[in-house]
Amino acid sequence: MTSGGSRGFLLVAMGAALWGTSGIAGAFAARYSSLSWPAISSVRLLLGGLLMLVLTAVTGELRRVGRTPESARRILATGVTTAIYGTAYFQAVPLVGVAVATVVCLGSAPVAVAVYTAIRGRRLPGRSTVFALLAALAGLVLVSNPSTPVGDGRWFAVGLALALLSGLAFAATTVVNQRTVPGLSPRTLIATSLTLAGLLSAPLGLLGGADFATLTAPAWAAIAFLVIFQTVIAYLAYYGGLQAGLPATTAVIVLLIEPLTATVLAVLVLDEQLTLPVLLGIVLLMLAVVLVRPVRKIQPVRKTAAPTAGEKSG
């Protein structure tokens, strides 16, 4: 694995860990206000995008964006898929519950990327990737511990479809952003695509409940954390990792650090019980990440032949 791949691994891991804090921060924002989860999601995307727009405008990056069809297509694709996976996930939660939505969304993304990569490259994934996918799926089920579903019948099926759509949209975002576009820096891409995603998801967020007059100081603090750390810095790290050369399949498996972080924080901060299945799930998620970690290949030291007597005298 190249040094770029190692750097990409660390950046994606950092982004995933920050995304893993969204549950607690979002819960604080919801507890100290009357904002719905879809509203919180759209607000963090929109404010995060606007913050990045200001930063890129101040540094001059926004003015240097290449106004090409390729740049426009990348911004549009990233903004639309980001809006879809965030909105679809939060619409799935009331229908199937957090556990099932998490398993379907985060479980389908690495599988979708692996299948796409195999078809495009006409090559089956390696054994370590297959084992990592199996460990990831099993770990997600154990950590999420899905019990009786919230919905039933056709609404439960709709919830499953929305969770699957969320996972596929995130997989698409990952695949699309594996390579850079000339004249479009990661910071400018994040600024424009997050703003677009926030605008696209705002209508559903407003319908779900968005009374900003009820925001208290703790709610504003939680939203500020979501915007700065869980949105701006996390997206910069994730897209930076992709464009540093980390393969898409590896990236979405490393993303399992997100539910791993969320589970550990729930135990430490919210005093949730650490059961044996959850502990086993944590181990399996860690195993999945370890299986796809970058491994530096050590080049063997070539021994130089000893000079002959003639060479010594010469």
Short mmCIF file of C-alpha atoms in Angstrom, two decimals, residues 81-208:
data_model
loop_
_atom_site.label_atom_id
_atom_site.label_comp_id
_atom_site.label_asym_id
_atom_site.label_seq_id
_atom_site.Cartn_x
_atom_site.Cartn_y
_atom_site.Cartn_z
CA THR A 81 -26.47 11.76 -3.42
CA THR A 82 -25.58 13.44 -0.10
CA ALA A 83 -29.13 14.78 0.21
CA ILE A 84 -30.61 11.39 -0.70
CA TYR A 85 -28.70 9.26 1.79
CA GLY A 86 -29.24 11.68 4.67
CA THR A 87 -32.93 12.24 3.97
CA ALA A 88 -33.72 8.61 3.16
CA TYR A 89 -32.06 7.37 6.34
CA PHE A 90 -33.98 9.72 8.65
CA GLN A 91 -37.24 8.88 6.87
CA ALA A 92 -36.52 5.15 7.32
CA VAL A 93 -35.90 5.36 11.08
CA PRO A 94 -39.55 5.96 12.12
CA LEU A 95 -40.69 3.06 9.90
CA VAL A 96 -38.17 0.35 10.83
CA GLY A 97 -36.30 1.71 13.85
CA VAL A 98 -32.73 2.96 14.27
CA ALA A 99 -31.23 -0.53 14.51
CA VAL A 100 -32.66 -1.96 11.29
CA ALA A 101 -32.07 1.29 9.38
CA THR A 102 -28.42 1.32 10.48
CA VAL A 103 -27.82 -2.32 9.55
CA VAL A 104 -29.41 -1.97 6.09
CA CYS A 105 -27.80 1.39 5.30
CA LEU A 106 -24.24 0.76 6.52
CA GLY A 107 -24.38 -2.90 5.50
CA SER A 108 -25.50 -2.28 1.92
CA ALA A 109 -22.94 0.45 1.14
CA PRO A 110 -19.76 -1.69 1.26
CA VAL A 111 -21.47 -4.57 -0.53
CA ALA A 112 -22.67 -2.24 -3.30
CA VAL A 113 -19.22 -0.71 -3.75
CA ALA A 114 -17.56 -4.15 -3.76
CA VAL A 115 -19.99 -5.44 -6.41
CA TYR A 116 -19.55 -2.30 -8.54
CA THR A 117 -15.75 -2.49 -8.27
CA ALA A 118 -15.74 -6.20 -9.18
CA ILE A 119 -17.94 -5.63 -12.24
CA ARG A 120 -16.02 -2.58 -13.41
CA GLY A 121 -12.61 -4.18 -12.87
CA ARG A 122 -13.78 -7.63 -14.02
CA ARG A 123 -12.11 -9.12 -11.00
CA LEU A 124 -13.49 -10.69 -7.83
CA PRO A 125 -12.60 -9.01 -4.52
CA GLY A 126 -9.73 -10.50 -2.53
CA ARG A 127 -10.23 -12.89 0.36
CA SER A 128 -9.46 -10.24 2.98
CA THR A 129 -12.15 -7.96 1.50
CA VAL A 130 -14.72 -10.78 1.46
CA PHE A 131 -13.93 -11.74 5.07
CA ALA A 132 -14.09 -8.05 6.05
CA LEU A 133 -17.53 -7.69 4.45
CA LEU A 134 -18.84 -10.79 6.25
CA ALA A 135 -17.41 -9.60 9.58
CA ALA A 136 -18.88 -6.14 8.97
CA LEU A 137 -22.39 -7.42 8.29
CA ALA A 138 -22.35 -9.74 11.30
CA GLY A 139 -20.90 -7.02 13.52
CA LEU A 140 -23.53 -4.49 12.46
CA VAL A 141 -26.35 -6.90 13.27
CA LEU A 142 -24.90 -7.64 16.73
CA VAL A 143 -24.11 -4.02 17.61
CA SER A 144 -27.47 -2.70 16.41
CA ASN A 145 -29.28 -5.64 18.05
CA PRO A 146 -32.49 -5.24 15.99
CA SER A 147 -35.53 -6.53 17.86
CA THR A 148 -39.20 -6.06 17.06
CA PRO A 149 -39.52 -3.66 14.11
CA VAL A 150 -41.27 -0.34 14.61
CA GLY A 151 -43.46 -0.66 11.54
CA ASP A 152 -45.19 -3.59 9.94
CA GLY A 153 -46.51 -4.67 6.58
CA ARG A 154 -46.01 -2.40 3.62
CA TRP A 155 -44.71 0.52 5.73
CA PHE A 156 -41.94 -1.69 7.08
CA ALA A 157 -41.08 -2.61 3.48
CA VAL A 158 -41.05 1.09 2.58
CA GLY A 159 -38.68 1.73 5.48
CA LEU A 160 -36.35 -1.04 4.32
CA ALA A 161 -36.37 0.40 0.80
CA LEU A 162 -35.51 3.86 2.14
CA ALA A 163 -32.65 2.49 4.26
CA LEU A 164 -31.34 0.58 1.24
CA LEU A 165 -31.62 3.72 -0.89
CA SER A 166 -29.61 5.58 1.74
CA GLY A 167 -26.83 2.98 1.63
CA LEU A 168 -26.74 2.92 -2.17
CA ALA A 169 -26.61 6.72 -2.31
CA PHE A 170 -23.64 6.79 0.05
CA ALA A 171 -21.94 4.10 -2.02
CA ALA A 172 -22.50 6.25 -5.13
CA THR A 173 -21.02 9.29 -3.39
CA THR A 174 -17.94 7.27 -2.46
CA VAL A 175 -17.40 5.87 -5.96
CA VAL A 176 -17.94 9.23 -7.66
CA ASN A 177 -15.40 11.03 -5.48
CA GLN A 178 -12.55 8.55 -5.81
CA ARG A 179 -10.73 10.83 -8.21
CA THR A 180 -10.28 14.57 -8.33
CA VAL A 181 -11.64 16.94 -10.95
CA PRO A 182 -9.11 19.44 -12.35
CA GLY A 183 -9.81 22.88 -10.92
CA LEU A 184 -12.15 21.59 -8.19
CA SER A 185 -10.49 21.27 -4.77
CA PRO A 186 -11.99 19.03 -2.06
CA ARG A 187 -12.82 22.10 0.03
CA THR A 188 -14.71 23.78 -2.81
CA LEU A 189 -16.49 20.53 -3.65
CA ILE A 190 -17.63 20.16 -0.05
CA ALA A 191 -18.73 23.81 0.17
CA THR A 192 -20.90 23.65 -2.94
CA SER A 193 -22.22 20.09 -2.61
CA LEU A 194 -23.17 20.42 1.09
CA THR A 195 -24.98 23.69 0.40
CA LEU A 196 -26.87 22.00 -2.44
CA ALA A 197 -27.65 18.97 -0.24
CA GLY A 198 -28.92 21.24 2.53
CA LEU A 199 -31.21 23.12 0.15
CA LEU A 200 -32.56 19.90 -1.37
CA SER A 201 -33.29 18.31 2.02
CA ALA A 202 -34.70 21.49 3.62
CA PRO A 203 -38.35 20.99 2.49
CA LEU A 204 -38.65 17.61 4.25
CA GLY A 205 -36.82 19.01 7.25
CA LEU A 206 -39.30 21.88 7.52
CA LEU A 207 -42.24 19.50 7.17
CA GLY A 208 -40.83 17.34 9.97
#
